Tab-separated table of C-alpha atoms and ligand atoms in Angstrom:
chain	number	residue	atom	x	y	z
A	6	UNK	CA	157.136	159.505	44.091
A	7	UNK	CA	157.290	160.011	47.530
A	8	UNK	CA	154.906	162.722	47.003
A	9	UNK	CA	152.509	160.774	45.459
A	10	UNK	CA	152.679	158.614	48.146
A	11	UNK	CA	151.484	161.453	50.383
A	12	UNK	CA	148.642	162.348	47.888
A	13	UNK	CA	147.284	158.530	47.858
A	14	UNK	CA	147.514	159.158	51.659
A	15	UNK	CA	145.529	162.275	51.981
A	16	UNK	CA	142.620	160.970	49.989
A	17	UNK	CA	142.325	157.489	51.515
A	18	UNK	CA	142.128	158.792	54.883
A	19	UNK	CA	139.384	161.437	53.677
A	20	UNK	CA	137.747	158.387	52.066
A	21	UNK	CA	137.758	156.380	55.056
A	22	UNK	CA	136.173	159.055	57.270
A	23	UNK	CA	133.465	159.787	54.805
A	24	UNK	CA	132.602	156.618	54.663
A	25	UNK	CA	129.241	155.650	56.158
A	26	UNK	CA	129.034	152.004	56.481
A	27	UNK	CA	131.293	149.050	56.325
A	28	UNK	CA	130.455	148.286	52.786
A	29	UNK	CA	131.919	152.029	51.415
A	30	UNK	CA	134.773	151.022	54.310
A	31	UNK	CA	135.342	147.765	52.539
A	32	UNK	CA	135.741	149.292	48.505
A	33	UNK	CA	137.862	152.157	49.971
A	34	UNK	CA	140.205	149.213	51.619
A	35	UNK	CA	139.964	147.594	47.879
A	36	UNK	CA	140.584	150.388	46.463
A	37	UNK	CA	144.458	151.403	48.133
A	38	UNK	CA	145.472	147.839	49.865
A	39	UNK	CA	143.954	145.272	47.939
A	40	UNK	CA	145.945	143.451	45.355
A	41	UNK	CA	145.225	145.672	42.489
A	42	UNK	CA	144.843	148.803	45.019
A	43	UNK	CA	146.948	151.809	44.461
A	44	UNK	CA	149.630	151.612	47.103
A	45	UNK	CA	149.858	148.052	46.161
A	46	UNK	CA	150.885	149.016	42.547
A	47	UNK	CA	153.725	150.975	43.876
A	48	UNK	CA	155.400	148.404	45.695
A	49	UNK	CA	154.818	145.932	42.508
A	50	UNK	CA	156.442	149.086	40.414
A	51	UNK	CA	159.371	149.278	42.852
A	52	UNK	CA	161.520	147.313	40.316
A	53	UNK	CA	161.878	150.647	37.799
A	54	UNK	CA	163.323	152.728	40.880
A	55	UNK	CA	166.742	153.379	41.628
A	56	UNK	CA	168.494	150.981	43.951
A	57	UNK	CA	169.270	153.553	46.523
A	58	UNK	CA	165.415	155.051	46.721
A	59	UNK	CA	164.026	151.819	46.919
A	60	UNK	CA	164.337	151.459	51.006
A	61	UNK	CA	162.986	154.708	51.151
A	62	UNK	CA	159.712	154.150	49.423
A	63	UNK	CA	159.418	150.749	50.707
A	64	UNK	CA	159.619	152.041	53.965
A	65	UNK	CA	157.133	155.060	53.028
A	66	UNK	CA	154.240	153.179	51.101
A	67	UNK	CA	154.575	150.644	54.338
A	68	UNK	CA	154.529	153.177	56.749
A	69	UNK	CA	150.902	154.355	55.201
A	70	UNK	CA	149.905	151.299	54.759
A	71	UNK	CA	150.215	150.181	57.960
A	72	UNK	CA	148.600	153.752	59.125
A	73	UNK	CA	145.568	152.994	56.736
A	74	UNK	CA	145.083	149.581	57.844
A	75	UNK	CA	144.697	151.353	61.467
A	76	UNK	CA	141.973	153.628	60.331
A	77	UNK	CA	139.947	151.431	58.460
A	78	UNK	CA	139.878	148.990	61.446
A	79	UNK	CA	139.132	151.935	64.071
A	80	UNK	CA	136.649	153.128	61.704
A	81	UNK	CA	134.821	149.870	61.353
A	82	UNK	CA	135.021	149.765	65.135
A	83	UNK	CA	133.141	152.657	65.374
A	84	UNK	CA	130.486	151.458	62.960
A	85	UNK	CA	129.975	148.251	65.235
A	86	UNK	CA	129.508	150.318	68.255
A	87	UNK	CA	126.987	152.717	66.101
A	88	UNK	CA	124.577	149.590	65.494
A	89	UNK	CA	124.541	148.154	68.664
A	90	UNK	CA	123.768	151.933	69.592
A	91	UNK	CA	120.682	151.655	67.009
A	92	UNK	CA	119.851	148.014	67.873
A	93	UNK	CA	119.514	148.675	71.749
A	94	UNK	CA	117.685	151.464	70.782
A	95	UNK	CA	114.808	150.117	68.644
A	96	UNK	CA	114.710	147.013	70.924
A	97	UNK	CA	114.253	149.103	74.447
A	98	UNK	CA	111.771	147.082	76.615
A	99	UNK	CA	109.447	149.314	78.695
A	100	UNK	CA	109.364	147.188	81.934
A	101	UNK	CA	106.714	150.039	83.094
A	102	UNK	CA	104.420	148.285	81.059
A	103	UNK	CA	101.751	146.091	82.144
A	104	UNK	CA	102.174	142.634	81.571
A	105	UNK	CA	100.120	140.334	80.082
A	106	UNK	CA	98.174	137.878	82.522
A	107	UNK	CA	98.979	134.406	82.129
A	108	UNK	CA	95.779	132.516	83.261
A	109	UNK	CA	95.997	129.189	85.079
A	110	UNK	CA	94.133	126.129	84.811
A	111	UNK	CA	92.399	124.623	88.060
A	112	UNK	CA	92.175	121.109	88.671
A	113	UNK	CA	87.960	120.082	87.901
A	114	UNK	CA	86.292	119.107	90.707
A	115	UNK	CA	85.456	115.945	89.525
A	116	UNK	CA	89.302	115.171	89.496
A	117	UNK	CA	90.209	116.681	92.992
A	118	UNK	CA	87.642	114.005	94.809
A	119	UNK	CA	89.292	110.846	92.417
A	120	UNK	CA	92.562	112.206	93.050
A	121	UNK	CA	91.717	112.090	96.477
A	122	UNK	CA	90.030	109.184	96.845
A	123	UNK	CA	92.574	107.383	95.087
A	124	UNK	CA	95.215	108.720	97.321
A	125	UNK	CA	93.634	107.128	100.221
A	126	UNK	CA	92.955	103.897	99.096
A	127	UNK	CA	96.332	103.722	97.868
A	128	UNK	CA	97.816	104.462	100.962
A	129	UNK	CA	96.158	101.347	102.368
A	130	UNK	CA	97.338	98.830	99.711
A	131	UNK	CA	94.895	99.138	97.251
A	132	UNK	CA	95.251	99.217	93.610
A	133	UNK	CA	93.377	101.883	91.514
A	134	UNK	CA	92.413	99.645	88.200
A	135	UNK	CA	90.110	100.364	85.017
A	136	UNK	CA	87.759	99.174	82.279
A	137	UNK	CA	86.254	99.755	79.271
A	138	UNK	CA	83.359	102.274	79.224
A	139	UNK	CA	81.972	100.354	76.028
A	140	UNK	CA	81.165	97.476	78.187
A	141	UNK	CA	79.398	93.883	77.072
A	142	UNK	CA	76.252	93.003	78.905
A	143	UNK	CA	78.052	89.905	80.183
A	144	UNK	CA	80.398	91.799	81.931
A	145	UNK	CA	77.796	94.811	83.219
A	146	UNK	CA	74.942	92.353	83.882
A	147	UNK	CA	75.257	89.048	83.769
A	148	UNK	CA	79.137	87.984	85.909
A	149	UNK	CA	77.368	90.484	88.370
A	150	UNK	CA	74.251	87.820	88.761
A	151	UNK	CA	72.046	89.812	86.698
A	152	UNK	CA	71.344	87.325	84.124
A	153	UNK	CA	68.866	88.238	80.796
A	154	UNK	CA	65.428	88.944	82.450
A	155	UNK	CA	66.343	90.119	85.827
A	156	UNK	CA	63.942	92.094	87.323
A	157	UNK	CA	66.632	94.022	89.083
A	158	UNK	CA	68.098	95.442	85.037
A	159	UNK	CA	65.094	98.108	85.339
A	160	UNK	CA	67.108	100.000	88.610
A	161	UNK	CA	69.218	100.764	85.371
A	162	UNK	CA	68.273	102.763	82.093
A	163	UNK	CA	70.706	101.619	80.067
A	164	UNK	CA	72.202	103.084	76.386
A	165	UNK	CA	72.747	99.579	74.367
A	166	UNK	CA	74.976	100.275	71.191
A	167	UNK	CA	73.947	96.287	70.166
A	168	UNK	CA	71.745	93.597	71.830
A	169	UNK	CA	75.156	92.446	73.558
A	170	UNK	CA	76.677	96.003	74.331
A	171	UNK	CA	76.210	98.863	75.884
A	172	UNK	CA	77.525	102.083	77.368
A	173	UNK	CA	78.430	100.696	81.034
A	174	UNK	CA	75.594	101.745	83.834
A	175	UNK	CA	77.857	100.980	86.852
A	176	UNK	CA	81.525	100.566	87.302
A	177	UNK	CA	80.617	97.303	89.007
A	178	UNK	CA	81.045	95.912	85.549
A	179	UNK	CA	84.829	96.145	86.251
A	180	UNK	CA	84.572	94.090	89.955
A	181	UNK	CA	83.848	90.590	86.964
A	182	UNK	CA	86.664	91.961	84.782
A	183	UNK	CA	88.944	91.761	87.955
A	184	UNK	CA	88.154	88.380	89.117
A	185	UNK	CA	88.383	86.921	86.029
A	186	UNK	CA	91.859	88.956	84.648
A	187	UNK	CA	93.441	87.498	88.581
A	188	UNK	CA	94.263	83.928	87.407
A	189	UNK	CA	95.955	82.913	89.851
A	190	UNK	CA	92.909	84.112	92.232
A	191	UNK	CA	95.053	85.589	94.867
A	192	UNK	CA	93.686	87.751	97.354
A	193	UNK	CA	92.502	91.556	95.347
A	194	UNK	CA	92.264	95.241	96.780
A	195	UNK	CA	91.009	97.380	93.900
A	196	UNK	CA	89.181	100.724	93.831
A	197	UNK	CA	88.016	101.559	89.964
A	198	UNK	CA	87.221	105.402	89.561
A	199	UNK	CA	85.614	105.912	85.749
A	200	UNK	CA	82.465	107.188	83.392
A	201	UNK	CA	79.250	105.716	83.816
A	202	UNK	CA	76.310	105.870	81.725
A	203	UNK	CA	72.217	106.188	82.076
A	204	UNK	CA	69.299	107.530	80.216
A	205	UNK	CA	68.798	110.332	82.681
A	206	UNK	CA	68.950	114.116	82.503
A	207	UNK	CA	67.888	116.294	85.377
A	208	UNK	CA	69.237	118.653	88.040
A	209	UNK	CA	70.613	115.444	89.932
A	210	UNK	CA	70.983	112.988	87.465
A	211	UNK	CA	73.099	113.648	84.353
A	212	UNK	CA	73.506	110.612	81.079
A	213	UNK	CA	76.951	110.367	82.274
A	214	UNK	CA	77.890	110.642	85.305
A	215	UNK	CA	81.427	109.294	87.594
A	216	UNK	CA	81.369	106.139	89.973
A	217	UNK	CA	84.103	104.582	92.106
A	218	UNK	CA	83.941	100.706	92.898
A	219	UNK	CA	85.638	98.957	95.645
A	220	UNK	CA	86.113	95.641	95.368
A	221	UNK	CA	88.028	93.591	97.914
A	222	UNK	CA	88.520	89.402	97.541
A	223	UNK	CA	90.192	87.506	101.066
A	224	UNK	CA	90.065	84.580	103.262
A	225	UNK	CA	87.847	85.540	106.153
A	226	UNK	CA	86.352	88.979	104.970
A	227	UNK	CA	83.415	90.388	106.970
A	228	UNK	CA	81.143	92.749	107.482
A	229	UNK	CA	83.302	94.399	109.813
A	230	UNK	CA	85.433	95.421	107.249
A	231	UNK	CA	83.615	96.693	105.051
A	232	UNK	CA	82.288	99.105	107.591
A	233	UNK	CA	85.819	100.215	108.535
A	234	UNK	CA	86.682	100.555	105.613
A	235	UNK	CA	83.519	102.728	104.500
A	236	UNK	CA	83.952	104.685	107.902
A	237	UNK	CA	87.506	105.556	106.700
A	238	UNK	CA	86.490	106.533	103.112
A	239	UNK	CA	83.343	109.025	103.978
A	240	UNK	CA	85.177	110.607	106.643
A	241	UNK	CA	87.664	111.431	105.228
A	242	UNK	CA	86.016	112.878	102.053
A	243	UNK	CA	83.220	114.724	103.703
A	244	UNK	CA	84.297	114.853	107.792
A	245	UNK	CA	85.724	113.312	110.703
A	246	UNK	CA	82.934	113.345	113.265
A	247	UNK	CA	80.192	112.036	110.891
A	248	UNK	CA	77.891	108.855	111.685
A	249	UNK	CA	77.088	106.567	109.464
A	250	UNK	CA	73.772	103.868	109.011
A	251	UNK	CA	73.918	100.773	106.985
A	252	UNK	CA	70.622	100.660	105.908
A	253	UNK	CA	69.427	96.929	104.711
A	254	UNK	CA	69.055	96.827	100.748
A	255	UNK	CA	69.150	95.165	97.931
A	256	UNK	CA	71.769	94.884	94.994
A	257	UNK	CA	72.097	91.119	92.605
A	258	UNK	CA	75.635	91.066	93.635
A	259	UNK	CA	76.031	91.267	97.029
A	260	UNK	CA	74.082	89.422	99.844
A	261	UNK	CA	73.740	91.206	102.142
A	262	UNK	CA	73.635	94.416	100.921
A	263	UNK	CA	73.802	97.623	102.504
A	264	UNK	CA	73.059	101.450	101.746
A	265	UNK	CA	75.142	103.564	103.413
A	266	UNK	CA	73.990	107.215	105.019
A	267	UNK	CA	76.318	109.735	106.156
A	268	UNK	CA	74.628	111.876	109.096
A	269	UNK	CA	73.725	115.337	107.373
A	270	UNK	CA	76.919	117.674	106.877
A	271	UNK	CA	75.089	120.109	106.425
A	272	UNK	CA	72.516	120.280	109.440
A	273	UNK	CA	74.367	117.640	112.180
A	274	UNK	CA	71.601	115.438	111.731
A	275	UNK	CA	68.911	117.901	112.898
A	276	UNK	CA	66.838	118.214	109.602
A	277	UNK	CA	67.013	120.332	106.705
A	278	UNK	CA	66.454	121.039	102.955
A	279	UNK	CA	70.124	119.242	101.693
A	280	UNK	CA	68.577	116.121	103.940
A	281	UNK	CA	65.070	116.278	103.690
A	282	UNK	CA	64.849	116.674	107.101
A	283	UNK	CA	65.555	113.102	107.745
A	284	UNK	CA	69.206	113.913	109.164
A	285	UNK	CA	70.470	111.448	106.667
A	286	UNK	CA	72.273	111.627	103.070
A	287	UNK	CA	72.778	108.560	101.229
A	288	UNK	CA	76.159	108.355	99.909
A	289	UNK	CA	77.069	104.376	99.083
A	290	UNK	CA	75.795	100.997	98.135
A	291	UNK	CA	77.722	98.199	99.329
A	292	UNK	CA	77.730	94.836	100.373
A	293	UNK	CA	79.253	91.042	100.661
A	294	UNK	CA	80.290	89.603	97.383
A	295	UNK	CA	77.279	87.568	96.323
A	296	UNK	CA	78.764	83.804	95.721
A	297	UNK	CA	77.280	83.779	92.054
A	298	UNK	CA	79.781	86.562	91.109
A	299	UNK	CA	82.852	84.729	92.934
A	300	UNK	CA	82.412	81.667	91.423
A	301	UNK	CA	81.578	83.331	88.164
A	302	UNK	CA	85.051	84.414	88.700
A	303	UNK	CA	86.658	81.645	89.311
A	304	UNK	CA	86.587	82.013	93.180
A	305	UNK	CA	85.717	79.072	95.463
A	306	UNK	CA	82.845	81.348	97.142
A	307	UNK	CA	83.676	78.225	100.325
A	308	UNK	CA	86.734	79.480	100.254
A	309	UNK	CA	87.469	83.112	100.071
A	310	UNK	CA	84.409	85.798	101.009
A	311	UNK	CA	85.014	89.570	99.929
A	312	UNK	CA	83.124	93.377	100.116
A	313	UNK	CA	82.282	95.674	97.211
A	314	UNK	CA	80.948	99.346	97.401
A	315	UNK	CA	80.278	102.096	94.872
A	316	UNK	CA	79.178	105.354	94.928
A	317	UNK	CA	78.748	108.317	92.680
A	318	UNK	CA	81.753	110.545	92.385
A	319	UNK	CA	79.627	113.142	91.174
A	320	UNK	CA	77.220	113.546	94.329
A	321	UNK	CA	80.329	113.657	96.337
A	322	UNK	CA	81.743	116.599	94.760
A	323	UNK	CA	78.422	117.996	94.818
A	324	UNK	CA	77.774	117.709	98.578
A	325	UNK	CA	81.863	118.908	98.889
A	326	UNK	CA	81.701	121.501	97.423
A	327	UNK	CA	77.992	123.067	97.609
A	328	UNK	CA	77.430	122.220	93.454
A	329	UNK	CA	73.235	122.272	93.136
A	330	UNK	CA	73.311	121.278	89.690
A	331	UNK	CA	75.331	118.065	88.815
A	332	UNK	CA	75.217	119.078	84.945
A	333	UNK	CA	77.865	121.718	85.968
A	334	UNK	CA	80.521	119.281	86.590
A	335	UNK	CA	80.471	118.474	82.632
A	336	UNK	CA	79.989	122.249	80.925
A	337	UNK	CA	83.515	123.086	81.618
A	338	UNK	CA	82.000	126.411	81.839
A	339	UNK	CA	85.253	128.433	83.066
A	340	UNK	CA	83.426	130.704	85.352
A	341	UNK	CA	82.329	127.548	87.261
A	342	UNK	CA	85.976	126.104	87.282
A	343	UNK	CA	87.857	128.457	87.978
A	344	UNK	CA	86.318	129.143	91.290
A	345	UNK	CA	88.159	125.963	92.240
A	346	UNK	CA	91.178	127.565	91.668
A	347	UNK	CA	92.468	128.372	94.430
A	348	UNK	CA	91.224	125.445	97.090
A	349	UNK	CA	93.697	123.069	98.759
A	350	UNK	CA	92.686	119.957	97.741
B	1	DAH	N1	76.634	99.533	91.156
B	1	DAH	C1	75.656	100.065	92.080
B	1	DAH	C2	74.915	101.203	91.435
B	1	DAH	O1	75.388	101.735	90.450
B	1	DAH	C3	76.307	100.531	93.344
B	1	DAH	C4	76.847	99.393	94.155
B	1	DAH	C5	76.084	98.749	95.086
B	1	DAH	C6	78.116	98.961	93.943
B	1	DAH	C7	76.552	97.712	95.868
B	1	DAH	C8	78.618	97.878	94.688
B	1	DAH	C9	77.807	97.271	95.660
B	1	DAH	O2	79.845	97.441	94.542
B	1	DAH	O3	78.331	96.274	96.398
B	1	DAH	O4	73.908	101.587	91.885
């Protein structure tokens, strides 16, 4: 018996050693300890041994048992550490590598200068509102005392979807929209940055193009506001030391009305191409609410006065940042944008 013992032994631990992965490991653990496994069988036979050699075969088929039990687990052990071996092998990274560039996106022009102007106005107490870009004539034309038949609709090539709407031309359209959405017609400080829309298409002009309206609504607002205000706004877009001229004009909803030049950036007000050699850029339209559009808003024009301005986002960014053609700003071409990549603001 005990000799058979030794035999069962012998070939389990060759067995284990030969084997080559945990699943051969597992059968050969089957085959000697599991419940119908050899040395198993011989403690179930015990009962047809004599009393006195039981202890001593007990002791024996324990003893390897306990000894097999070691090997297998050293042995599967050694088949864990052999595939992390092969794992961290086949999964090396070569750092030496190059990498990959990640590219970056860059803010579009366009969006720096509303970003910016927004930031400004914002910082003195105004709020930056919206409209809609599919705008009703009453709204574009007529709450901005341009009723049917003005004279004054022809400064405008519009795009009319119906007879009563139309892509919106200016983003005045949103001054009547603010009036009339304030009913309690408290004092308002909006600026209104958004897509505007013409039938034009050249180097200068493109069918749509940005605008940003400022509208303000107060007891006792003057002309001397809206300068200081304007003063603030183009110098601190385009330059500190720059002059500026309030030129008469004329626009239905303001009265008086004003077009505003910046003194040339470019030259200092001495003459050049970007000017036309008249030292002067024109950058802004602007003006005293008209009373038409006040009361058309339910705002007692002998009450409350107010100043509006807009100007074209787009010709700002172009005179920023030396753009000659203004249909640039809407290719998102990425050779063109990407050369804003890297600028501060
Ligand atoms: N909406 C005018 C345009 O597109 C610009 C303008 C002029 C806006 C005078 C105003 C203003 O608010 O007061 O040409």
């Amino acid at each position: 018996m005990q000799e058979q013992i030794s035999k069962i032994r012998e070939v389990a631990v060759e067995e284990i050693s030969k084997a080559t992965d945990a699943k051969e490991l597992d059968n050969v653990r089957v085959k000697y300890l599991g419940k119908k496994g050899e040395l198993t069988s011989i403690l179930r036979g015990m009962g047809g041994l004599a009393p006195e050699e039981r202890p001593i075969i007990g002791s024996k088929v324990n003893e390897v048992r306990d000894e097999l039990e070691n090997r297998i687990k050293e042995r599967e052990k050694e088949f864990a550490k052999e595939e992390l071996e092969r794992k961290l092998k086949e999964e090396t990274i070569d750092i030496t590598l190059p990498s990959t560039k990640v590219k970056r996106g860059s803010k579009h022009p366009l969006n720096r200068i509303i970003e910016e102007v927004e930031d400004l106005f914002v910082s003195m107490g105004y709020d930056v509102v919206s409209g809609p870009e599919l705008e009703t004539d009453e709204f574009c034309f007529e709450r901005l005392n341009l009723p049917k038949g003005h004279p004054a609709r022809d400064m405008q090539d519009s795009f009319y979807i119906t007879s009563e709407y139309l892509l919106r031309t200016q983003t005045s359209a949103v001054q009547a929209r603010t009036l009339l959405a304030n009913t309690e017609k408290t004092p308002i400080r909006v600026i209104c940055p958004g897509k505007t829309y013409r039938r034009d298409d050249d180097a200068t002009h493109s069918h749509q193009f940005s605008q940003v309206e400022g509208l303000v609504v107060d007891k006792n607002i003057s002309l001397a506001d809206l300068k200081g205000t304007l003063e603030v706004f183009v110098r601190h877009l385009l330059g500190e030391n720059l002059e500026l001229r309030f030129r008469p004009s004329y626009f239905p909803f303001t009265e008086p009305s004003y077009e505003v030049d910046v003194s040339c950036f470019k030259c200092g007000g001495k003459g050049c191409n970007l000017c036309k050699q008249t030292g002067w850029i024109e950058v802004l339209g602007s003006g005293i609410v008209h009373p038409n559009v006040l009361k058309m808003g339910g705002y007692d024009p002998e009450v409350y006065s107010g100043f509006a301005f807009g100007t074209g986002l787009d010709r700002l960014a172009m005179f920023k940042y030396g753009i000659t053609d203004i249909r640039l700003l809407y290719q998102n071409d990425v050779r063109f944008l990407n050369q804003f990549d890297r600028l501060d603001r």
